[in-house]
Tab-separated table of C-alpha atoms in Angstrom:
chain	number	residue	atom	x	y	z
L	17	MET	CA	12.473	6.930	-22.026
L	18	SER	CA	9.687	4.391	-22.498
L	19	GLN	CA	6.812	4.009	-20.101
L	20	SER	CA	7.831	0.456	-19.169
L	21	ARG	CA	11.103	1.817	-17.841
L	22	THR	CA	9.588	4.427	-15.592
L	23	LYS	CA	6.297	3.210	-14.102
L	24	SER	CA	7.381	1.006	-11.191
L	25	GLY	CA	7.345	3.859	-8.674
L	26	TYR	CA	3.878	4.928	-9.762
L	27	ILE	CA	2.611	1.351	-9.584
L	28	ILE	CA	3.725	1.305	-5.941
L	29	ALA	CA	1.987	4.633	-5.277
L	30	ALA	CA	-1.197	3.411	-6.982
L	31	ALA	CA	-1.043	0.208	-4.933
L	32	PHE	CA	-1.239	2.048	-1.611
L	33	ILE	CA	-3.847	4.573	-2.793
L	34	GLY	CA	-6.610	2.008	-2.693
L	35	PRO	CA	-10.011	1.891	-0.991
L	36	GLY	CA	-8.215	1.444	2.322
L	37	THR	CA	-6.403	4.746	1.891
L	38	VAL	CA	-9.585	6.591	0.942
L	39	THR	CA	-11.494	5.112	3.875
L	40	THR	CA	-8.734	5.452	6.471
L	41	ALA	CA	-7.856	9.013	5.466
L	42	SER	CA	-11.548	9.925	5.473
L	43	LEU	CA	-12.016	8.488	8.971
L	44	ALA	CA	-8.888	10.267	10.188
L	45	GLY	CA	-10.060	13.611	8.833
L	46	ALA	CA	-13.617	13.182	10.063
L	47	GLN	CA	-12.716	12.083	13.574
L	48	PHE	CA	-9.484	13.976	14.260
L	49	GLY	CA	-9.300	16.741	11.667
L	50	PHE	CA	-5.672	17.608	10.945
L	51	HIS	CA	-4.421	16.529	14.382
L	52	LEU	CA	-3.084	13.294	12.811
L	53	VAL	CA	-1.273	14.888	9.863
L	54	TRP	CA	1.979	14.144	11.716
L	55	ALA	CA	1.251	10.401	11.328
L	56	LEU	CA	0.718	10.808	7.585
L	57	VAL	CA	3.917	12.840	7.149
L	58	PHE	CA	5.859	10.222	9.105
L	59	SER	CA	4.320	7.450	6.996
L	60	VAL	CA	5.238	9.112	3.694
L	61	LEU	CA	8.833	9.812	4.739
L	62	ALA	CA	9.196	6.292	6.135
L	63	THR	CA	7.802	4.829	2.910
L	64	ILE	CA	10.324	6.794	0.842
L	65	VAL	CA	13.167	5.525	3.048
L	66	LEU	CA	12.117	1.863	2.983
L	67	GLN	CA	11.105	1.737	-0.681
L	68	ASP	CA	14.439	3.308	-1.606
L	69	MET	CA	16.128	0.364	0.097
L	70	ALA	CA	13.930	-2.057	-1.855
L	71	VAL	CA	14.829	-0.270	-5.100
L	72	ARG	CA	18.550	-0.526	-4.385
L	73	LEU	CA	18.251	-4.191	-3.399
L	74	GLY	CA	16.378	-5.163	-6.558
L	75	PHE	CA	18.755	-3.138	-8.734
L	76	ALA	CA	21.974	-4.528	-7.255
L	77	THR	CA	20.955	-8.177	-6.898
L	78	GLY	CA	18.630	-8.605	-9.861
L	79	LYS	CA	16.284	-10.421	-7.484
L	80	GLY	CA	13.237	-9.715	-5.364
L	81	MET	CA	13.607	-9.314	-1.626
L	82	SER	CA	12.564	-12.836	-0.661
L	83	GLU	CA	14.712	-14.360	-3.432
L	84	ALA	CA	17.710	-12.456	-2.132
L	85	LEU	CA	17.002	-13.677	1.394
L	86	HIS	CA	16.719	-17.259	0.198
L	87	HIS	CA	20.057	-17.171	-1.594
L	88	GLN	CA	21.947	-15.298	1.116
L	89	PHE	CA	21.102	-17.586	4.036
L	90	ARG	CA	22.613	-21.048	3.672
L	91	LEU	CA	22.256	-22.536	7.166
L	92	PRO	CA	18.955	-24.473	7.371
L	93	TRP	CA	18.246	-23.431	10.973
L	94	ILE	CA	18.289	-19.790	9.845
L	95	LYS	CA	16.888	-20.096	6.337
L	96	TYR	CA	13.734	-22.090	7.011
L	97	PRO	CA	12.426	-20.014	9.941
L	98	LEU	CA	12.953	-16.914	7.778
L	99	VAL	CA	11.109	-18.545	4.881
L	100	LEU	CA	8.199	-19.381	7.184
L	101	LEU	CA	8.264	-15.839	8.540
L	102	VAL	CA	8.119	-14.270	5.071
L	103	VAL	CA	5.417	-16.646	3.859
L	104	GLY	CA	3.341	-16.187	7.015
L	105	ALA	CA	3.736	-12.417	7.357
L	106	ILE	CA	3.116	-11.548	3.710
L	107	GLY	CA	0.425	-14.197	3.248
L	108	ILE	CA	-1.587	-13.141	6.309
L	109	GLY	CA	-1.052	-9.437	5.689
L	110	ASN	CA	-2.069	-9.660	2.046
L	111	ALA	CA	-5.134	-11.755	2.825
L	112	ALA	CA	-6.313	-9.040	5.236
L	113	TYR	CA	-5.354	-6.308	2.798
L	114	GLU	CA	-7.108	-8.071	-0.077
L	115	SER	CA	-10.358	-8.258	1.845
L	116	GLY	CA	-10.093	-4.492	2.394
L	117	ASN	CA	-9.444	-3.915	-1.310
L	118	LEU	CA	-12.418	-5.960	-2.454
L	119	THR	CA	-14.714	-4.671	0.282
L	120	GLY	CA	-13.811	-1.061	-0.504
L	121	ALA	CA	-14.438	-1.503	-4.218
L	122	ALA	CA	-17.734	-3.242	-3.453
L	123	LEU	CA	-18.779	-0.336	-1.222
L	124	GLY	CA	-18.809	2.110	-4.093
L	125	LEU	CA	-20.499	-0.174	-6.605
L	126	ASN	CA	-23.149	-1.207	-4.096
L	127	ASN	CA	-24.197	2.435	-3.745
L	128	ILE	CA	-25.156	2.418	-7.425
L	129	VAL	CA	-26.580	-1.095	-7.800
L	130	ALA	CA	-27.533	-2.669	-4.464
L	131	LEU	CA	-26.425	-6.253	-4.997
L	132	GLY	CA	-24.746	-6.407	-1.602
L	133	ILE	CA	-21.120	-6.166	-0.490
L	134	GLY	CA	-20.522	-9.921	-0.790
L	135	PRO	CA	-21.726	-10.347	-4.392
L	136	TRP	CA	-19.868	-7.246	-5.566
L	137	GLY	CA	-16.725	-8.489	-3.770
L	138	GLY	CA	-17.067	-11.762	-5.663
L	139	VAL	CA	-17.366	-9.907	-8.973
L	140	MET	CA	-14.243	-7.851	-8.199
L	141	GLY	CA	-12.341	-10.972	-7.187
L	142	GLY	CA	-13.375	-12.764	-10.365
L	143	LEU	CA	-12.264	-9.851	-12.547
L	144	ALA	CA	-8.901	-9.652	-10.749
L	145	ALA	CA	-8.453	-13.408	-11.177
L	146	ILE	CA	-9.087	-13.201	-14.931
L	147	LEU	CA	-6.576	-10.381	-15.345
L	148	LEU	CA	-3.905	-12.144	-13.276
L	149	TRP	CA	-4.451	-15.503	-14.988
L	150	ARG	CA	-4.013	-13.968	-18.436
L	151	GLY	CA	-0.885	-12.114	-17.336
L	152	LYS	CA	-2.061	-8.942	-19.126
L	153	TYR	CA	-2.215	-6.788	-16.027
L	154	GLN	CA	0.151	-4.026	-17.202
L	155	LEU	CA	-2.323	-2.355	-19.534
L	156	ILE	CA	-5.081	-2.670	-16.940
L	157	GLU	CA	-2.820	-1.120	-14.318
L	158	ASN	CA	-2.150	1.858	-16.566
L	159	VAL	CA	-5.860	2.446	-17.090
L	160	LEU	CA	-6.631	2.106	-13.379
L	161	VAL	CA	-3.800	4.419	-12.358
L	162	ALA	CA	-5.320	7.006	-14.705
L	163	LEU	CA	-8.728	6.538	-13.067
L	164	VAL	CA	-7.236	6.915	-9.595
L	165	ALA	CA	-5.511	10.089	-10.815
L	166	ILE	CA	-8.866	11.438	-11.977
L	167	MET	CA	-10.348	10.721	-8.550
L	168	ALA	CA	-7.400	12.462	-6.909
L	169	LEU	CA	-7.898	15.500	-9.156
L	170	VAL	CA	-11.535	15.719	-8.132
L	171	PHE	CA	-10.570	15.604	-4.429
L	172	VAL	CA	-8.067	18.410	-5.019
L	173	VAL	CA	-10.567	20.589	-6.877
L	174	THR	CA	-13.298	19.809	-4.339
L	175	PHE	CA	-11.004	20.839	-1.520
L	176	ALA	CA	-10.051	24.025	-3.338
L	177	VAL	CA	-13.673	25.123	-3.876
L	178	SER	CA	-14.860	24.136	-0.388
L	179	GLU	CA	-13.465	27.301	1.207
L	180	PRO	CA	-11.111	25.467	3.602
L	181	ASP	CA	-10.416	26.865	7.053
L	182	TRP	CA	-6.671	27.367	6.614
L	183	SER	CA	-6.074	28.781	10.095
L	184	GLY	CA	-7.995	25.906	11.685
L	185	MET	CA	-6.013	23.317	9.741
L	186	LEU	CA	-2.720	24.979	10.630
L	187	SER	CA	-3.601	25.106	14.320
L	188	GLN	CA	-4.466	21.403	14.262
L	189	ILE	CA	-1.278	20.447	12.409
L	190	THR	CA	0.772	22.198	15.083
L	191	ASP	CA	-1.254	20.454	17.824
L	192	PRO	CA	-0.609	16.748	17.101
L	193	VAL	CA	-2.663	14.129	18.909
L	194	ILE	CA	-1.535	10.714	20.130
L	195	ASN	CA	-3.749	8.987	22.683
L	196	THR	CA	-5.631	5.756	23.257
L	197	GLU	CA	-8.549	6.835	21.082
L	198	SER	CA	-6.353	7.723	18.109
L	199	LEU	CA	-3.888	4.794	18.153
L	200	THR	CA	-5.941	2.503	15.900
L	201	THR	CA	-6.346	5.273	13.322
L	202	ILE	CA	-2.637	6.175	13.558
L	203	LEU	CA	-1.631	2.539	12.952
L	204	ALA	CA	-4.137	2.368	10.102
L	205	LEU	CA	-2.622	5.485	8.455
L	206	ILE	CA	0.819	3.920	8.783
L	207	GLY	CA	-0.404	0.552	7.497
L	208	THR	CA	-2.201	2.003	4.480
L	209	THR	CA	0.897	3.991	3.423
L	210	ILE	CA	3.892	1.843	4.395
L	211	VAL	CA	2.530	-1.364	2.887
L	212	PRO	CA	4.781	-4.390	3.644
L	213	TYR	CA	4.004	-6.175	0.401
L	214	ASN	CA	5.065	-3.123	-1.615
L	215	LEU	CA	8.648	-3.657	-0.436
L	216	PHE	CA	8.646	-7.120	-2.004
L	217	LEU	CA	6.773	-5.964	-5.101
L	218	HIS	CA	9.045	-2.969	-5.732
L	219	ALA	CA	12.283	-4.963	-5.521
L	220	SER	CA	10.861	-7.595	-7.890
L	221	LEU	CA	9.641	-4.974	-10.377
L	222	ILE	CA	13.003	-3.199	-10.388
L	223	ALA	CA	14.869	-6.472	-10.934
L	224	ARG	CA	12.553	-7.383	-13.796
L	225	GLN	CA	12.689	-3.941	-15.435
L	226	GLN	CA	16.450	-3.783	-15.107
L	227	GLN	CA	16.729	-7.012	-17.088
L	228	GLU	CA	14.521	-5.607	-19.849
L	229	HIS	CA	15.585	-1.928	-19.926
L	230	SER	CA	18.811	-1.068	-18.144
L	231	GLN	CA	19.009	2.413	-16.610
L	232	PRO	CA	20.859	4.041	-13.684
L	233	ALA	CA	19.790	3.264	-10.127
L	234	SER	CA	19.397	6.991	-9.516
L	235	GLU	CA	16.494	7.120	-12.000
L	236	TYR	CA	14.554	4.429	-10.156
L	237	ARG	CA	15.276	6.073	-6.800
L	238	ARG	CA	14.244	9.540	-7.973
L	239	GLN	CA	11.013	8.305	-9.466
L	240	SER	CA	10.209	6.286	-6.342
L	241	GLY	CA	10.523	9.357	-4.105
L	242	ILE	CA	8.420	11.566	-6.399
L	243	ALA	CA	5.655	8.988	-6.849
L	244	ILE	CA	5.377	8.224	-3.135
L	245	GLY	CA	5.375	11.935	-2.303
L	246	LEU	CA	2.497	12.501	-4.725
L	247	GLY	CA	0.653	9.576	-3.184
L	248	GLY	CA	1.050	11.140	0.249
L	249	LEU	CA	-0.275	14.459	-1.061
L	250	ILE	CA	-3.358	12.729	-2.448
L	251	THR	CA	-3.940	11.092	0.926
L	252	LEU	CA	-3.628	14.478	2.645
L	253	VAL	CA	-6.214	16.016	0.325
L	254	ILE	CA	-8.636	13.141	0.977
L	255	MET	CA	-8.162	13.707	4.705
L	256	ALA	CA	-8.782	17.426	4.227
L	257	THR	CA	-12.006	16.966	2.241
L	258	ALA	CA	-13.368	14.634	4.927
L	259	MET	CA	-12.402	17.143	7.596
L	260	GLN	CA	-14.253	19.930	5.784
L	261	THR	CA	-17.422	17.839	5.539
L	262	PHE	CA	-17.487	15.742	8.713
L	263	PHE	CA	-15.155	17.090	11.430
L	264	GLY	CA	-17.095	17.844	14.578
L	265	LYS	CA	-19.853	15.401	13.618
L	266	ALA	CA	-17.852	12.238	12.948
L	267	ASP	CA	-20.791	9.966	13.822
L	268	ALA	CA	-22.342	11.049	10.512
L	269	LEU	CA	-19.562	9.313	8.533
L	270	ASN	CA	-20.495	5.789	7.412
L	271	ALA	CA	-20.178	3.418	4.493
L	272	GLY	CA	-23.038	5.047	2.656
L	273	ASN	CA	-21.987	8.694	2.708
L	274	LEU	CA	-18.252	8.742	2.042
L	275	ALA	CA	-19.134	10.264	-1.321
L	276	ALA	CA	-20.527	13.341	0.477
L	277	GLN	CA	-16.965	14.701	0.415
L	278	LEU	CA	-17.405	15.278	-3.323
L	279	ALA	CA	-20.832	16.909	-3.148
L	280	PRO	CA	-19.560	20.536	-3.216
L	281	LEU	CA	-18.191	19.964	-6.722
L	282	LEU	CA	-20.249	17.171	-8.230
L	283	GLY	CA	-23.631	17.528	-6.538
L	284	PRO	CA	-25.938	14.597	-7.388
L	285	TYR	CA	-23.180	12.953	-9.433
L	286	ALA	CA	-20.850	12.672	-6.427
L	287	GLU	CA	-21.955	9.149	-5.554
L	288	VAL	CA	-21.478	7.801	-9.081
L	289	PHE	CA	-18.045	9.366	-9.464
L	290	PHE	CA	-16.935	8.199	-6.028
L	291	ALA	CA	-18.029	4.657	-6.880
L	292	MET	CA	-16.006	4.756	-10.102
L	293	GLY	CA	-12.941	5.943	-8.206
L	294	MET	CA	-13.325	3.316	-5.498
L	295	PHE	CA	-13.757	0.645	-8.174
L	296	ALA	CA	-10.583	1.772	-9.937
L	297	ALA	CA	-8.554	2.003	-6.744
L	298	GLY	CA	-9.914	-1.289	-5.443
L	299	LEU	CA	-9.232	-3.274	-8.596
L	300	THR	CA	-5.691	-1.878	-8.889
L	301	SER	CA	-4.930	-2.902	-5.319
L	302	ALA	CA	-6.772	-6.204	-5.711
L	303	ILE	CA	-4.322	-7.082	-8.497
L	304	THR	CA	-1.103	-5.844	-6.881
L	305	ALA	CA	-1.671	-7.477	-3.472
L	306	PRO	CA	-1.880	-11.081	-4.780
L	307	LEU	CA	0.862	-10.302	-7.303
L	308	ALA	CA	3.231	-9.152	-4.561
L	309	ALA	CA	2.351	-12.145	-2.406
L	310	ALA	CA	3.204	-14.458	-5.291
L	311	TYR	CA	6.577	-12.768	-5.831
L	312	ALA	CA	7.380	-12.910	-2.108
L	313	VAL	CA	6.261	-16.468	-1.400
L	314	CYS	CA	7.659	-18.017	-4.592
L	315	GLY	CA	10.958	-16.221	-4.089
L	316	ALA	CA	11.210	-17.400	-0.477
L	317	LEU	CA	10.457	-20.995	-1.481
L	318	ASN	CA	12.851	-20.808	-4.441
L	319	LYS	CA	10.029	-21.429	-6.894
L	320	PRO	CA	9.623	-19.808	-10.341
L	321	THR	CA	8.364	-16.230	-10.301
L	322	ASP	CA	7.116	-16.433	-13.871
L	323	LEU	CA	3.548	-15.146	-14.150
L	324	THR	CA	2.324	-18.369	-15.750
L	325	SER	CA	3.981	-20.855	-13.380
L	326	VAL	CA	1.793	-23.183	-11.296
L	327	TRP	CA	3.297	-21.989	-7.997
L	328	PHE	CA	2.904	-18.330	-8.871
L	329	ARG	CA	-0.739	-18.762	-9.835
L	330	ALA	CA	-1.451	-20.901	-6.762
L	331	VAL	CA	-0.167	-18.241	-4.354
L	332	TRP	CA	-2.075	-15.314	-5.816
L	333	GLY	CA	-5.133	-17.544	-6.113
L	334	ILE	CA	-5.097	-18.363	-2.388
L	335	VAL	CA	-4.767	-14.699	-1.431
L	336	LEU	CA	-7.552	-13.707	-3.805
L	337	VAL	CA	-9.915	-16.438	-2.586
L	338	ALA	CA	-9.245	-15.422	1.032
L	339	GLY	CA	-10.184	-11.848	0.187
L	340	VAL	CA	-13.407	-12.889	-1.542
L	341	VAL	CA	-14.413	-15.137	1.356
L	342	ALA	CA	-13.848	-12.291	3.814
L	343	THR	CA	-16.352	-10.107	1.956
L	344	LEU	CA	-19.012	-12.773	2.448
L	345	THR	CA	-18.758	-12.914	6.267
L	346	GLY	CA	-20.940	-9.894	6.956
L	347	THR	CA	-18.188	-7.844	8.617
L	348	LYS	CA	-19.024	-4.119	8.697
L	349	PRO	CA	-17.217	-2.670	5.655
L	350	LEU	CA	-15.493	0.291	7.306
L	351	TYR	CA	-14.168	-1.823	10.158
L	352	ALA	CA	-12.955	-4.545	7.775
L	353	ILE	CA	-10.904	-2.016	5.825
L	354	LEU	CA	-9.576	-0.330	8.977
L	355	PHE	CA	-8.550	-3.714	10.417
L	356	ALA	CA	-6.667	-4.617	7.229
L	357	GLN	CA	-4.626	-1.414	7.398
L	358	ALA	CA	-3.897	-1.792	11.129
L	359	ALA	CA	-2.761	-5.403	10.548
L	360	ASN	CA	-0.252	-4.168	7.994
L	361	GLY	CA	1.063	-1.662	10.528
L	362	ILE	CA	1.668	-4.466	13.026
L	363	LEU	CA	3.401	-6.743	10.475
L	364	LEU	CA	5.584	-3.996	9.070
L	365	PRO	CA	8.410	-4.014	11.690
L	366	VAL	CA	9.219	-7.660	10.907
L	367	VAL	CA	9.565	-6.986	7.185
L	368	ALA	CA	11.480	-3.725	7.737
L	369	LEU	CA	14.041	-5.448	9.994
L	370	LEU	CA	14.668	-8.108	7.348
L	371	LEU	CA	15.188	-5.393	4.737
L	372	LEU	CA	17.594	-3.485	6.988
L	373	TYR	CA	19.632	-6.634	7.540
L	374	MET	CA	19.799	-7.305	3.807
L	375	MET	CA	20.893	-3.744	3.033
L	376	ASN	CA	23.881	-4.100	5.337
L	377	THR	CA	25.029	-7.633	4.563
L	378	HIS	CA	24.214	-8.619	0.981
L	379	PRO	CA	27.512	-9.054	-0.914
L	380	GLN	CA	26.175	-7.724	-4.237
L	381	LEU	CA	25.106	-4.296	-2.993
L	382	GLY	CA	28.507	-2.612	-3.316
L	383	ALA	CA	28.131	1.175	-3.343
L	384	LEU	CA	24.360	0.821	-2.910
L	385	ARG	CA	24.784	-0.654	0.569
L	386	ASN	CA	23.093	1.251	3.399
L	387	ARG	CA	25.082	4.053	4.943
L	388	LEU	CA	24.783	5.345	8.492
L	389	THR	CA	22.010	7.825	7.674
L	390	ALA	CA	19.812	5.195	5.995
L	391	ASN	CA	20.357	2.795	8.891
L	392	LEU	CA	19.429	5.421	11.466
L	393	LEU	CA	16.301	6.418	9.545
L	394	GLY	CA	15.276	2.788	9.068
L	395	ALA	CA	15.857	1.959	12.734
L	396	GLY	CA	13.860	5.039	13.741
L	397	VAL	CA	10.930	3.945	11.597
L	398	VAL	CA	10.921	0.479	13.144
L	399	ALA	CA	11.278	1.839	16.687
L	400	LEU	CA	8.351	4.233	16.377
L	401	ILE	CA	6.046	1.638	14.814
L	402	VAL	CA	6.943	-0.929	17.487
L	403	GLY	CA	6.312	1.679	20.186
L	404	LEU	CA	2.893	2.570	18.811
L	405	THR	CA	1.963	-1.090	18.420
L	406	TYR	CA	3.032	-1.830	21.997
L	407	GLN	CA	0.896	1.037	23.250
L	408	LYS	CA	-2.084	-0.269	21.306
L	409	LEU	CA	-1.755	-3.870	22.456
L	410	PHE	CA	-0.519	-3.588	26.035
L	411	ALA	CA	-1.001	-0.081	27.419
């Protein structure tokens, strides 16, 4: 089986293991130890459930999620509000997420060469723009996924040699925390894992790959579950390394010492390696976020989703420019990234409800239509996220 037939699930996993994941998981581990592992486990399981729906939709319809929505709804008074909703939700969410991607990548590089967060964000944005404009992103993605895997391996080995307090971690896992102080971090963990734009991107990738290399739906679904599970494990290890280094003295965690998690293994080279990993993760996410926005918006507007079309390039260009501008505003880096992830957590219920509706009504789904179990799981995901968001905003 060729690589082009099997990488979509891992592209999705690499997309959510960006600088936002590293930063959010580090903050969660430093501030709350393993008391928030329940939120990560929920996020991973919810991501598997929702991405599985996106896989089945793309496979059965041969279209991305927004394209399927556009063609299913014929009444103007229903179609156009939905189009505006998709364009607004994904556009705003991706603009916030893109600023987090570029800011996170700039964080690492700035620790090596102090040009400033803004200039480094501009460099990252320019590099992403070149790659997207040329349409040669697949090879770059493969290289960056490998770099992110190297970073993940180092976190695993670092955790293993740091003499972890297993009994302490277990006691914290079995003593989950959910209170006013932790809600922002909980929403950020959810937002950095269950990324709304990944639902649109995954369906579009499956539809495209199915046209080029036909294979059973079960293969896509299996790979999606494995890749997302591995991504969740990487996030857990990042949380654990931060806990080992910072828990109990969370005020010591800041933009300049995130690399301290790697010091037990890499010593003076920790900062350089961490910067390389953040660069790799940031550039991967900085490419996939505008790419997904272009698929979603062009599909919703019934415009060509070809990588070289004017509409496609205009959409990803707007998202990318918004991300670059955000890095120049002087916002504190850690808070910018955390805000981007929390914004995704708030936008997610809207996108998830649209997906649930599609999985029950689209005429082309056939045997891949949602069954009772999938509907109950999907509804549970939406209900919990809405409840947490309500608590954050109004309680």
